[in-house]
PDB file of C-alpha atoms in Angstrom:
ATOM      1  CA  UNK A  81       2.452 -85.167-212.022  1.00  0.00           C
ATOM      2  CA  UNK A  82       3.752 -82.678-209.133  1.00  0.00           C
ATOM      3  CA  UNK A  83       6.713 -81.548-210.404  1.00  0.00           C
ATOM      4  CA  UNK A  84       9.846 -82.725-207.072  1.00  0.00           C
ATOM      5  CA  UNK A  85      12.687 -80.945-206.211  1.00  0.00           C
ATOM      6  CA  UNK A  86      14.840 -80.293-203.014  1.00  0.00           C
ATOM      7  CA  UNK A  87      15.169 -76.853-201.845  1.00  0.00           C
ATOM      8  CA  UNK A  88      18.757 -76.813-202.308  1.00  0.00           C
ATOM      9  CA  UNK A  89      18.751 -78.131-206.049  1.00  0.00           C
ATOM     10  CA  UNK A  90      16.535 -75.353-206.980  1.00  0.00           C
ATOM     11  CA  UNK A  91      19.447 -73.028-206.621  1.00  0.00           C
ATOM     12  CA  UNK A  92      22.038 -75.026-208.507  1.00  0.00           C
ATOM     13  CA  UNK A  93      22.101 -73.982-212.466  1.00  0.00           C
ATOM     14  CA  UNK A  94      23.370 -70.910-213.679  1.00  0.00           C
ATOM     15  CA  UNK A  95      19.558 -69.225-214.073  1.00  0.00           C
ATOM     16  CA  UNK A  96      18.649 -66.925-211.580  1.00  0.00           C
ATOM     17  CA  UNK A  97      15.881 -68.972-209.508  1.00  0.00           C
ATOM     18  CA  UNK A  98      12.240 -66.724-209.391  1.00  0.00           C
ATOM     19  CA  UNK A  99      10.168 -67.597-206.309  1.00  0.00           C
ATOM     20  CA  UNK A 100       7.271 -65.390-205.040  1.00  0.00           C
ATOM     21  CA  UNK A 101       5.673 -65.024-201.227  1.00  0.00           C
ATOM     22  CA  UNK A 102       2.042 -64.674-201.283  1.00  0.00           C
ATOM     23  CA  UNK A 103      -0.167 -64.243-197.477  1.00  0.00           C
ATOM     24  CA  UNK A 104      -3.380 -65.607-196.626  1.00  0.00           C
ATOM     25  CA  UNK A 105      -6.840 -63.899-198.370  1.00  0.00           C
ATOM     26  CA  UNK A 106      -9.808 -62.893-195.074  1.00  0.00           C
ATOM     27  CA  UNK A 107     -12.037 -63.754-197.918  1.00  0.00           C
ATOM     28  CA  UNK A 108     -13.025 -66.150-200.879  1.00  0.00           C
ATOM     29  CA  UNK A 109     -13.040 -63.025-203.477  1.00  0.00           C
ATOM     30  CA  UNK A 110      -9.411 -62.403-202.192  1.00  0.00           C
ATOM     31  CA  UNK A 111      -8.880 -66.304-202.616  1.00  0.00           C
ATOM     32  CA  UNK A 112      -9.900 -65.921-206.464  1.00  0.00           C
ATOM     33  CA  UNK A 113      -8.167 -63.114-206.756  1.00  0.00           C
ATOM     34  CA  UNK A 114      -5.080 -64.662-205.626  1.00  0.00           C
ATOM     35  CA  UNK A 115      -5.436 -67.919-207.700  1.00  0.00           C
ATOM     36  CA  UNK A 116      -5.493 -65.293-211.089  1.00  0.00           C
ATOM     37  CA  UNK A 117      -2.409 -63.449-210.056  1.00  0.00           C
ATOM     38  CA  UNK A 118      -0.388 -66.568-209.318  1.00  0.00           C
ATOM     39  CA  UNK A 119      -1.415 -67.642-212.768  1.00  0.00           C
ATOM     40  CA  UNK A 120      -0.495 -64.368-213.791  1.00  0.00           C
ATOM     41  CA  UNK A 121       3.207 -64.889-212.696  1.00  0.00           C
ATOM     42  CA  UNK A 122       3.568 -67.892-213.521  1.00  0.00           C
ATOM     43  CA  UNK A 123       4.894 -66.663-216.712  1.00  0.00           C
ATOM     44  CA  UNK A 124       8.212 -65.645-215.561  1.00  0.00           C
ATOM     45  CA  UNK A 125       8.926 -69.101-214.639  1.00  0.00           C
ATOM     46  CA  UNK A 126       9.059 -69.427-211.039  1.00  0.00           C
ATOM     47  CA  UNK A 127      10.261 -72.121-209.023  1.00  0.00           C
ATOM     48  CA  UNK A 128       7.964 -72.261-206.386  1.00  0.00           C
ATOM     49  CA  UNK A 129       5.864 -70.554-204.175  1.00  0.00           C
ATOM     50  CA  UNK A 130       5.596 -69.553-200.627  1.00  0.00           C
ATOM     51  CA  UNK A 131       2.652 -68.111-197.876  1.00  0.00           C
ATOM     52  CA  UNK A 132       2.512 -66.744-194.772  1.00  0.00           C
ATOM     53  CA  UNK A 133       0.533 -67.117-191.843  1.00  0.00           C
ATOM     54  CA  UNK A 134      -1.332 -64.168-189.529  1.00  0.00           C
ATOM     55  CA  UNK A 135       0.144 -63.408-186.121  1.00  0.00           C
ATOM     56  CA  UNK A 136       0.174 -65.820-183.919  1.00  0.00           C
ATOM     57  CA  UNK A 137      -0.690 -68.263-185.994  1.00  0.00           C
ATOM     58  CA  UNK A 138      -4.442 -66.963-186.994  1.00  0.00           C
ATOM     59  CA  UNK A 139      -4.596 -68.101-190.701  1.00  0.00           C
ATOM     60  CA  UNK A 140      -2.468 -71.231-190.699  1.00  0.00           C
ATOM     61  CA  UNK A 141      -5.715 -72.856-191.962  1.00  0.00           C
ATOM     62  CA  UNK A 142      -5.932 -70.655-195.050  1.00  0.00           C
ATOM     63  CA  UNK A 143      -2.376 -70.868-195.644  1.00  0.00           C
ATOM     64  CA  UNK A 144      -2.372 -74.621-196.256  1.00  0.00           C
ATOM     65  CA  UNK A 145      -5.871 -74.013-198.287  1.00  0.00           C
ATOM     66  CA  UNK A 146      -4.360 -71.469-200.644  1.00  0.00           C
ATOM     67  CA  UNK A 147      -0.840 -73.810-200.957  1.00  0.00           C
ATOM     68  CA  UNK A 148      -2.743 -76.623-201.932  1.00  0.00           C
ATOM     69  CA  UNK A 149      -4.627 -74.464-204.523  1.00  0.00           C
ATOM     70  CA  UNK A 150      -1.471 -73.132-205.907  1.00  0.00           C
ATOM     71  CA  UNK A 151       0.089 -76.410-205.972  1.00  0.00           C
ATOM     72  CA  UNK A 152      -3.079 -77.524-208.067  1.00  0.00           C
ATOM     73  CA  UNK A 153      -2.750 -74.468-210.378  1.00  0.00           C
ATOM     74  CA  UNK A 154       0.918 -74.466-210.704  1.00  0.00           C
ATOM     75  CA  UNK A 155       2.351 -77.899-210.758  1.00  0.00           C
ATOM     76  CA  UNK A 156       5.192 -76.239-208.756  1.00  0.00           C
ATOM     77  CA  UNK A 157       7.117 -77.004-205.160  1.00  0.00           C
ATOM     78  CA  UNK A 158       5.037 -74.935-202.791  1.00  0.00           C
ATOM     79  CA  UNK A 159       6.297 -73.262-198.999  1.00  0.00           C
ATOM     80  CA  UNK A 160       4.532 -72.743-195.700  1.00  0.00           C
ATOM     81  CA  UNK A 161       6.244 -70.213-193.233  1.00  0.00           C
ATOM     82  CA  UNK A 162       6.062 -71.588-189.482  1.00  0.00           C
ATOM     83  CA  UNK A 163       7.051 -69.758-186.321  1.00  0.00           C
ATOM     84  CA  UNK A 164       7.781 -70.801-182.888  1.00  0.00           C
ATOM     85  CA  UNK A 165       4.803 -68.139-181.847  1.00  0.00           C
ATOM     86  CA  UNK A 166       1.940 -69.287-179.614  1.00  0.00           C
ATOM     87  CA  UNK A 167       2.792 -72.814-180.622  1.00  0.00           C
ATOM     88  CA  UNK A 168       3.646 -76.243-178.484  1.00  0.00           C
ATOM     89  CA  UNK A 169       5.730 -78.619-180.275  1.00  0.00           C
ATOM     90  CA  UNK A 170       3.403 -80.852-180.597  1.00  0.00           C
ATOM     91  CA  UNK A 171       1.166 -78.407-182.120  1.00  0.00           C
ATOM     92  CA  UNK A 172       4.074 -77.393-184.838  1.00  0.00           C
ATOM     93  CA  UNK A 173       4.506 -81.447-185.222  1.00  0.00           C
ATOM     94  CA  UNK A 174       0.364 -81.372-186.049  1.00  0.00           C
ATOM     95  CA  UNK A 175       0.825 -78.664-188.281  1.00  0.00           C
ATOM     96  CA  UNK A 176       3.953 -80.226-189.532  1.00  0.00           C
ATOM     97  CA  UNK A 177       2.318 -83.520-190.551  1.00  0.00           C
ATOM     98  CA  UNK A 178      -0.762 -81.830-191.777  1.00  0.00           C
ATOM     99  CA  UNK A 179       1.414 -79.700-194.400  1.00  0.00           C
ATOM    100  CA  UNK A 180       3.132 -83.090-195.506  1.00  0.00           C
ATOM    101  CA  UNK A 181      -0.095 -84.264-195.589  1.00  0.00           C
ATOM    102  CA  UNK A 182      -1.797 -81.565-198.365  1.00  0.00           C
ATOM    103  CA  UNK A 183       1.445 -81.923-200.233  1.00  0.00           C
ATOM    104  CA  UNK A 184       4.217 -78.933-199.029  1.00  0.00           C
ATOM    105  CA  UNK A 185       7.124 -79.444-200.105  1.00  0.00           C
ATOM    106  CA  UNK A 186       9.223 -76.850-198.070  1.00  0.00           C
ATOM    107  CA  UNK A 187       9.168 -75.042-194.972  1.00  0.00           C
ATOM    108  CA  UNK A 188      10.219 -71.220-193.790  1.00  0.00           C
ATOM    109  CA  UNK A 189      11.166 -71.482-190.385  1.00  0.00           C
ATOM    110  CA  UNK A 190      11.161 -68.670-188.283  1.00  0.00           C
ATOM    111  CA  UNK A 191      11.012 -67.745-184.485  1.00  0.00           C
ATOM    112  CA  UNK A 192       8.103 -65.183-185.451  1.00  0.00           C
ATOM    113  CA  UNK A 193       7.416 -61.496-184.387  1.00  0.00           C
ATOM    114  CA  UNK A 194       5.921 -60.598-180.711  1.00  0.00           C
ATOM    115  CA  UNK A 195       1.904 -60.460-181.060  1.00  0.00           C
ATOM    116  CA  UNK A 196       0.778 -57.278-181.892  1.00  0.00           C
ATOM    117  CA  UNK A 197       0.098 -55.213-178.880  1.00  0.00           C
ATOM    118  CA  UNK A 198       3.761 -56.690-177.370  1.00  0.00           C
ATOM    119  CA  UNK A 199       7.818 -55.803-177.935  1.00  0.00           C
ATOM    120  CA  UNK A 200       9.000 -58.619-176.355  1.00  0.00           C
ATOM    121  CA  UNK A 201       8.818 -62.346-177.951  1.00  0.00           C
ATOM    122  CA  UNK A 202       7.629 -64.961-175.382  1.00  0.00           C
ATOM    123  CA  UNK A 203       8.121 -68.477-175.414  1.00  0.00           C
ATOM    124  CA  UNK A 204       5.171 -70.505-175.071  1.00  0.00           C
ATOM    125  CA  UNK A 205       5.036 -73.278-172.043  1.00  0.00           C
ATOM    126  CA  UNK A 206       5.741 -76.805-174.336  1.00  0.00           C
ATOM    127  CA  UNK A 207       7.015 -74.517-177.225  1.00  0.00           C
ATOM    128  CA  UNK A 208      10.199 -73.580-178.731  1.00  0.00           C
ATOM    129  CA  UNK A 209      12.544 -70.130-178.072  1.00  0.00           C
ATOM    130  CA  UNK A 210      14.492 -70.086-181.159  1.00  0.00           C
ATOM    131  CA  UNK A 211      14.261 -70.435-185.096  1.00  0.00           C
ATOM    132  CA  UNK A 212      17.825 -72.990-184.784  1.00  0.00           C
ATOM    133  CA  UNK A 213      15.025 -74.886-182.191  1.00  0.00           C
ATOM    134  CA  UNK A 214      12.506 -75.068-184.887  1.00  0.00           C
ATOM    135  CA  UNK A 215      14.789 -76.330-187.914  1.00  0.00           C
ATOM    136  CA  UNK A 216      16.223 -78.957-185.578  1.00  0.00           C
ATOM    137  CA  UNK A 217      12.588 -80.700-185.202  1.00  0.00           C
ATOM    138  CA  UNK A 218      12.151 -80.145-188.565  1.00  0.00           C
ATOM    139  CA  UNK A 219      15.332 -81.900-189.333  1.00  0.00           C
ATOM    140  CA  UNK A 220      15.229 -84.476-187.424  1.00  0.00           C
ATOM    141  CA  UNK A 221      11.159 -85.438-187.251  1.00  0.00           C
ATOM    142  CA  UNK A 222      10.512 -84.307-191.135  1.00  0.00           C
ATOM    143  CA  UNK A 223      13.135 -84.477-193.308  1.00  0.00           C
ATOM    144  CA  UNK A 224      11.703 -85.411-196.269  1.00  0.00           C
ATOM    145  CA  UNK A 225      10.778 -81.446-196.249  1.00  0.00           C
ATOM    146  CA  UNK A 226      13.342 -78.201-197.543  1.00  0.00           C
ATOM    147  CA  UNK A 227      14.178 -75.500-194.974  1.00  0.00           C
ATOM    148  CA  UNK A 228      14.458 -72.280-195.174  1.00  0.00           C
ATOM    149  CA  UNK A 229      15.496 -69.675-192.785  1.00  0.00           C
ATOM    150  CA  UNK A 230      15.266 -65.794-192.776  1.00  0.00           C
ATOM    151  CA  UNK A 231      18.630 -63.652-193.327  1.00  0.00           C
ATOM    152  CA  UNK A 232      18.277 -59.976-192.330  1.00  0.00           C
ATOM    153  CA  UNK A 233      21.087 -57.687-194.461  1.00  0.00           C
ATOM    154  CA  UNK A 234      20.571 -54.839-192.325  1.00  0.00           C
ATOM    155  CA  UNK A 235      20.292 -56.663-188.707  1.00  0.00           C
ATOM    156  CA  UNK A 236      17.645 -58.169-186.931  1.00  0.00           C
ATOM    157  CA  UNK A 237      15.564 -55.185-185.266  1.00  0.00           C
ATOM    158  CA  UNK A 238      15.973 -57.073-182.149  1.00  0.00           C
ATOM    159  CA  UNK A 239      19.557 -58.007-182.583  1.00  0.00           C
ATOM    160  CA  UNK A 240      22.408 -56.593-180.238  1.00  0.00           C
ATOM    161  CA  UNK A 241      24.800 -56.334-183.154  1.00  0.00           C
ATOM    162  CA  UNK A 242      25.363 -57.214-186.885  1.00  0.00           C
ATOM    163  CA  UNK A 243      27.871 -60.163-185.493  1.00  0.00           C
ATOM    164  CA  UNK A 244      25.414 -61.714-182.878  1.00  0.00           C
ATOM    165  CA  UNK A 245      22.365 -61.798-185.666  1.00  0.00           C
ATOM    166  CA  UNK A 246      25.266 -63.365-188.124  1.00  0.00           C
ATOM    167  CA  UNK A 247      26.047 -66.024-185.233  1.00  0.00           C
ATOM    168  CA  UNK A 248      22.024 -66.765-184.890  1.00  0.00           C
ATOM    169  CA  UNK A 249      22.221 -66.738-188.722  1.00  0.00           C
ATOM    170  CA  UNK A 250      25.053 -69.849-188.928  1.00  0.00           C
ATOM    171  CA  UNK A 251      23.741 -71.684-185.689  1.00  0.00           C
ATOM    172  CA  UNK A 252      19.945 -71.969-188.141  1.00  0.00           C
ATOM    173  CA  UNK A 253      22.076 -72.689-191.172  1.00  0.00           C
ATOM    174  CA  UNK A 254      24.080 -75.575-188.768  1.00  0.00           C
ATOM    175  CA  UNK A 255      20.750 -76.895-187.654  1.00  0.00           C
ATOM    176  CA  UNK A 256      19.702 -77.676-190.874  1.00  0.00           C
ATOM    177  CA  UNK A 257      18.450 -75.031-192.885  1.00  0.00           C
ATOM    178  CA  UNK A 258      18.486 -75.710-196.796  1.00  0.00           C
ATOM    179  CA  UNK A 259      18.651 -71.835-197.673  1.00  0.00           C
ATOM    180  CA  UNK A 260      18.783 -68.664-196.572  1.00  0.00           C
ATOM    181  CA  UNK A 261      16.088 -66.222-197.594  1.00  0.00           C
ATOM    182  CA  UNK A 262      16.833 -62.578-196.434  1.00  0.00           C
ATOM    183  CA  UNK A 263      14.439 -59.465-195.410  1.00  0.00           C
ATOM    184  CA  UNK A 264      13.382 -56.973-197.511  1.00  0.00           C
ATOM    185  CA  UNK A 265      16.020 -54.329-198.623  1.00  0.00           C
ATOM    186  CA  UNK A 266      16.518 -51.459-200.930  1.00  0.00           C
ATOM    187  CA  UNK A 267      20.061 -51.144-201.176  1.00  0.00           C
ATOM    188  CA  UNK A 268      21.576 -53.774-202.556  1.00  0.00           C
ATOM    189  CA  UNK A 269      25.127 -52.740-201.134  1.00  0.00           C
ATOM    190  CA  UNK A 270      23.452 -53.659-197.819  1.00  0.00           C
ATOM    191  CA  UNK A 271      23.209 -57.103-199.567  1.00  0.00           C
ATOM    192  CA  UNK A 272      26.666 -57.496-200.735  1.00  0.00           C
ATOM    193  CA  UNK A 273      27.693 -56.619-197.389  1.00  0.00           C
ATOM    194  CA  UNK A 274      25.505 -59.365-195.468  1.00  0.00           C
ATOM    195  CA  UNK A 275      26.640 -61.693-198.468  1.00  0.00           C
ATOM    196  CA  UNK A 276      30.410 -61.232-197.598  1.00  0.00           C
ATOM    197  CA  UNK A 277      30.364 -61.310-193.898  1.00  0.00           C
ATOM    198  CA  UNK A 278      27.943 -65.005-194.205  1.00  0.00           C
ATOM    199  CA  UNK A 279      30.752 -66.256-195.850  1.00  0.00           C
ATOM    200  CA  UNK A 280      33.392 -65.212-193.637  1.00  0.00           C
ATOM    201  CA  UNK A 281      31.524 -67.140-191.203  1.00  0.00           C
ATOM    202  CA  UNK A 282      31.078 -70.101-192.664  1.00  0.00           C
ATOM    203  CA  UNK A 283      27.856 -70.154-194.093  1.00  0.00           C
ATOM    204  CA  UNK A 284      27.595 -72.083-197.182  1.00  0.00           C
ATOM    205  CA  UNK A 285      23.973 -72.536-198.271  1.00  0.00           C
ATOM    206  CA  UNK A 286      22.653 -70.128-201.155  1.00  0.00           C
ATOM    207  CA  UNK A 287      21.722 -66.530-199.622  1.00  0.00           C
ATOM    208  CA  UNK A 288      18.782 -65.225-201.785  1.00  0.00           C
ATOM    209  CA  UNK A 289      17.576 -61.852-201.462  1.00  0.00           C
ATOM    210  CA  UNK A 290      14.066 -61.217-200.739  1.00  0.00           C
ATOM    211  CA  UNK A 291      13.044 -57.664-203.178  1.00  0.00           C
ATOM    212  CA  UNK A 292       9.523 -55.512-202.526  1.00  0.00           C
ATOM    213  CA  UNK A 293       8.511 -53.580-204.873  1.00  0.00           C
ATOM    214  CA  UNK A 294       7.660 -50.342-204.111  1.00  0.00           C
ATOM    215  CA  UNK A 295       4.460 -49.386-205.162  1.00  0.00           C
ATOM    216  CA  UNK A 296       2.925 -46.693-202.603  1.00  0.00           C
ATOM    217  CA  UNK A 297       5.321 -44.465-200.551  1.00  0.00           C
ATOM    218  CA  UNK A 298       3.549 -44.489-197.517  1.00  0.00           C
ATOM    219  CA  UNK A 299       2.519 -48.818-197.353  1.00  0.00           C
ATOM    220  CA  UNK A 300       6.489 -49.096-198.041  1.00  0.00           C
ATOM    221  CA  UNK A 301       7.629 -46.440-195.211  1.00  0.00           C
ATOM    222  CA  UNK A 302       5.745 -48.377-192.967  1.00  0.00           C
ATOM    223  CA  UNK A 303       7.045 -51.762-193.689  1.00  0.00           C
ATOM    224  CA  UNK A 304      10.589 -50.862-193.857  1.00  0.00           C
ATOM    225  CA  UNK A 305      10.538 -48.846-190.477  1.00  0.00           C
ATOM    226  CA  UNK A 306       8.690 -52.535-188.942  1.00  0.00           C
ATOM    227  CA  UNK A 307      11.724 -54.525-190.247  1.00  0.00           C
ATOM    228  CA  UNK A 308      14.661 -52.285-190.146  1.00  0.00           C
ATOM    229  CA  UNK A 309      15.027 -51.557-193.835  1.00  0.00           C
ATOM    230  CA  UNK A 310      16.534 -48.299-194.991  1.00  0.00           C
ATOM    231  CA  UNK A 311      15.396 -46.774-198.256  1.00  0.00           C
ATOM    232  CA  UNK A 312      17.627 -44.654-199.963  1.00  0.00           C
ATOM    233  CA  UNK A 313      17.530 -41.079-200.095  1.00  0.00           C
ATOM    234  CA  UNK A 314      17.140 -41.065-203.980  1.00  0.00           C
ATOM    235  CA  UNK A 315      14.329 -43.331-204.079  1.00  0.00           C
ATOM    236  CA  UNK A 316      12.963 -41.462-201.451  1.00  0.00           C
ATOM    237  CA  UNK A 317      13.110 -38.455-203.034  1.00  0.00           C
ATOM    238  CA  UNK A 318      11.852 -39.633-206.343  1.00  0.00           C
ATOM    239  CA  UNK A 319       8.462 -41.090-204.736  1.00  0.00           C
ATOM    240  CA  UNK A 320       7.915 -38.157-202.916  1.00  0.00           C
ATOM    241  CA  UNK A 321       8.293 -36.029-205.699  1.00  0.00           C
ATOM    242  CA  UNK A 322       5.599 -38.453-208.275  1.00  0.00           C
ATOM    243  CA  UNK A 323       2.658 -36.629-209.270  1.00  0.00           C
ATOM    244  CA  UNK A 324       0.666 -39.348-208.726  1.00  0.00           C
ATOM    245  CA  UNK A 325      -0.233 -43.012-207.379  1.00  0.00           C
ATOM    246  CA  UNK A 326       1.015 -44.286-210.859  1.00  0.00           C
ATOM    247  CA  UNK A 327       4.176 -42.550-210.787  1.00  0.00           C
ATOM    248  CA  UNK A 328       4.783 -43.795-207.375  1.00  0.00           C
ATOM    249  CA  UNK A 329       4.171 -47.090-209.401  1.00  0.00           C
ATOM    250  CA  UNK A 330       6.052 -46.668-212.125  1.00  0.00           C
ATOM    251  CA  UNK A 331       9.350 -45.229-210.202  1.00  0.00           C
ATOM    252  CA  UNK A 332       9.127 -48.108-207.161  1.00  0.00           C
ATOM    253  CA  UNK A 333       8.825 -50.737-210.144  1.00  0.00           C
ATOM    254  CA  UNK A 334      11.687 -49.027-212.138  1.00  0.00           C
ATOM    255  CA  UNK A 335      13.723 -49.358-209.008  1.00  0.00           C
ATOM    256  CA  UNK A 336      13.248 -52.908-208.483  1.00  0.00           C
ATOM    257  CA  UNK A 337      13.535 -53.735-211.953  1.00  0.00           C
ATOM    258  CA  UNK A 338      17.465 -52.161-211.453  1.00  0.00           C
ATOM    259  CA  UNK A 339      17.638 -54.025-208.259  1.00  0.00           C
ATOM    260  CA  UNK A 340      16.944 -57.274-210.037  1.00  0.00           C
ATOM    261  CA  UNK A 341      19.586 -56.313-212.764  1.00  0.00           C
ATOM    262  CA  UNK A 342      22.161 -55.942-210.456  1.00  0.00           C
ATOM    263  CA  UNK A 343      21.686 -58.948-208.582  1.00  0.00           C
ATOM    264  CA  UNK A 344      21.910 -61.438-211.613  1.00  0.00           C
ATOM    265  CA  UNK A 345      24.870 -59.201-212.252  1.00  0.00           C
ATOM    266  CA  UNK A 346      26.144 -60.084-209.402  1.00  0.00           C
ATOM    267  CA  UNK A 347      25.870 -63.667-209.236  1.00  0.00           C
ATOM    268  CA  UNK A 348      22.873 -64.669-206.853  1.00  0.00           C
ATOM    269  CA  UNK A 349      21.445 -67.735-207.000  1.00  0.00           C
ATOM    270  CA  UNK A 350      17.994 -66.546-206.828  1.00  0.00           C
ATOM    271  CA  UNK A 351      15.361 -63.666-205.758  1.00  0.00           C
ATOM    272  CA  UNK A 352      12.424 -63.931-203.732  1.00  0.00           C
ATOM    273  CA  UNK A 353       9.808 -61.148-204.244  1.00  0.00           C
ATOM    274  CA  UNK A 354       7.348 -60.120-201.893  1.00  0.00           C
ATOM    275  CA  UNK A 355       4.470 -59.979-204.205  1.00  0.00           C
ATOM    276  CA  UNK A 356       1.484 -58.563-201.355  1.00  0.00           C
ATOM    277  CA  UNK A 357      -0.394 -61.449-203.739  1.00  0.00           C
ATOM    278  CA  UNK A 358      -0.558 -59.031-206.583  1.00  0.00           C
ATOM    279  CA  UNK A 359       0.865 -59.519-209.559  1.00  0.00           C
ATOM    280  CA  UNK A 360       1.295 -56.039-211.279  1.00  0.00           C
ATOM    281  CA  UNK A 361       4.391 -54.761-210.320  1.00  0.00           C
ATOM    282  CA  UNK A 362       6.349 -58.342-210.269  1.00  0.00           C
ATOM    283  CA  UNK A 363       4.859 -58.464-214.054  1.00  0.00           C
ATOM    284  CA  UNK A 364       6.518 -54.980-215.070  1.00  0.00           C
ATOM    285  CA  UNK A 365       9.812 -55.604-213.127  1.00  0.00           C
ATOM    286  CA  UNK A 366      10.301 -59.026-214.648  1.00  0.00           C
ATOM    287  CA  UNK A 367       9.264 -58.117-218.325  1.00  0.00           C
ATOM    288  CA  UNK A 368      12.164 -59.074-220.805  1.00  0.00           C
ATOM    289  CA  UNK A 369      14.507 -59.400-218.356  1.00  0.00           C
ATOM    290  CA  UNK A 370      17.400 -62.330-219.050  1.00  0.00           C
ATOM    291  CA  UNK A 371      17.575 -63.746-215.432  1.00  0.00           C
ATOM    292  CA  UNK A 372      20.803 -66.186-216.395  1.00  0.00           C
ATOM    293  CA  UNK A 373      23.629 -64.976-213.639  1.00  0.00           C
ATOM    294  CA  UNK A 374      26.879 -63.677-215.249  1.00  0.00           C
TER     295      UNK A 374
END
């Protein structure tokens, strides 16, 4: 028996709600590898799990393939991410009823980045030019499946301002959207921040961070500078100044695992951790950790 929830109940007791975002294996060893990992994790009690899709929608294949396996290993609520990239509606409805159809239970909508090789995001003739766009078909033509949207704490990198991203934030959340899961950060000021100013605006849904682990200096310089994420000068300092790759490890880990602390301290209803379908450093962040918010 597939164990049923809605998106938004999964963030109403006092616990501190685990979820993990896993991407697509290019091969069937990466596939196993995968399947052991999420097993791996599923020891801290997650409630459900999330994957991505390749640019432009390369892998969304695979990513219903390796949903349906974790749904067969877990038992658990499982996510697809969708974007308005390269897409028609009618091929997001396809893709749409498809998901429904292998059993996914909740949807991240997203507008999606520019393909690689562009800097501008292009709407595609018969498609849709916004992420509100894409939770209003969901809405309305699937509602039998959770929404959630992205939040980004220190501005979208294509946003004019910090107030025009929060407007594009509440007009998603007004569309429909069940949650809000935000970008990556390192900061978690930068958090408390975004956290403040969504509820000056109205925006009522649970705000969950999303928390990377860092585990090599140079992968996580690179992904912050693509999404606009600032990490702090002491953690910046203390992973350049590791002796080694298991330093870097242990001090991007510790740094989390401090993040995470804070958070439950703090109240949030949940945390969403960008796993890169690995399962070591979630595993030492997460170990003994009481994840009941005060």
């Amino acid at each position: 028996m597939i164990c049923l929830m809605t998106l938004a109940s999964v963030y109403q007791s006092t616990d501190c709600a685990i979820s993990f975002e896993l991407f697509p294996p290019k091969t069937s060893e990466g596939v196993e590898l995968l399947c052991k990992n999420v097993e791996r994790l599923m020891q801290f009690g997650p409630k459900y799990f999330t994957c991505t899709y390749g640019a432009g929608g390369s892998s969304q294949g695979t990513t219903l393939e390796v949903l349906q396996k974790v749904k067969q290993i877990t038992n658990l609520p499982v996510a697809s991410h969708l974007t308005c990239v390269g897409s028609t509606v009618k091929e997001l409805e396809s893709y749409l009823t498809e998901a429904g159809r292998i059993g996914v239970d909740y949807i991240v909508a997203l507008r999606g980045d520019p393909p690689k090789g562009t800097t501008q995001f292009e709407v595609t003739e018969g498609g849709l030019k916004y992420a509100n766009e894409l939770v209003e078909l969901i809405r309305g033509r699937f509602g039998n499946l959770g929404i959630a949207v992205a939040g980004y704490p220190e501005t979208h990198q294509e946003a004019v301002d910090f107030q025009t991203d929060l407007t594009n934030l509440k007009r998603k959340v007004d569309a429909g959207a069940d949650i809000v899961i935000t970008q990556l950060f390192y900061d978690n000021d930068d958090f408390y921040r975004f956290r403040d100013a969504c509820e000056k605006v109205g925006i009522e849904v649970p705000i969950v961070p999303g928390i990377l682990p860092v585990t090599n200096f140079k992968q996580a310089k690179r992904i912050a500078s693509m999404c606009k994420a600032a990490i702090p000068q002491s953690l910046e300092s203390a992973m350049t100044e590791a002796d080694d790759d298991q330093d870097q490890f242990r001090v991007g880990v510790e740094h989390a695992r401090q993040q995470t602390i804070d958070l439950v301290n703090n109240g949030v209803p949940g945390i969403h951790y960008y796993v890169l379908n690995k399962s070591e450093a979630a595993a030492e962040l997460l170990d003994g950790l009481s994840l009941t918010s005060c």
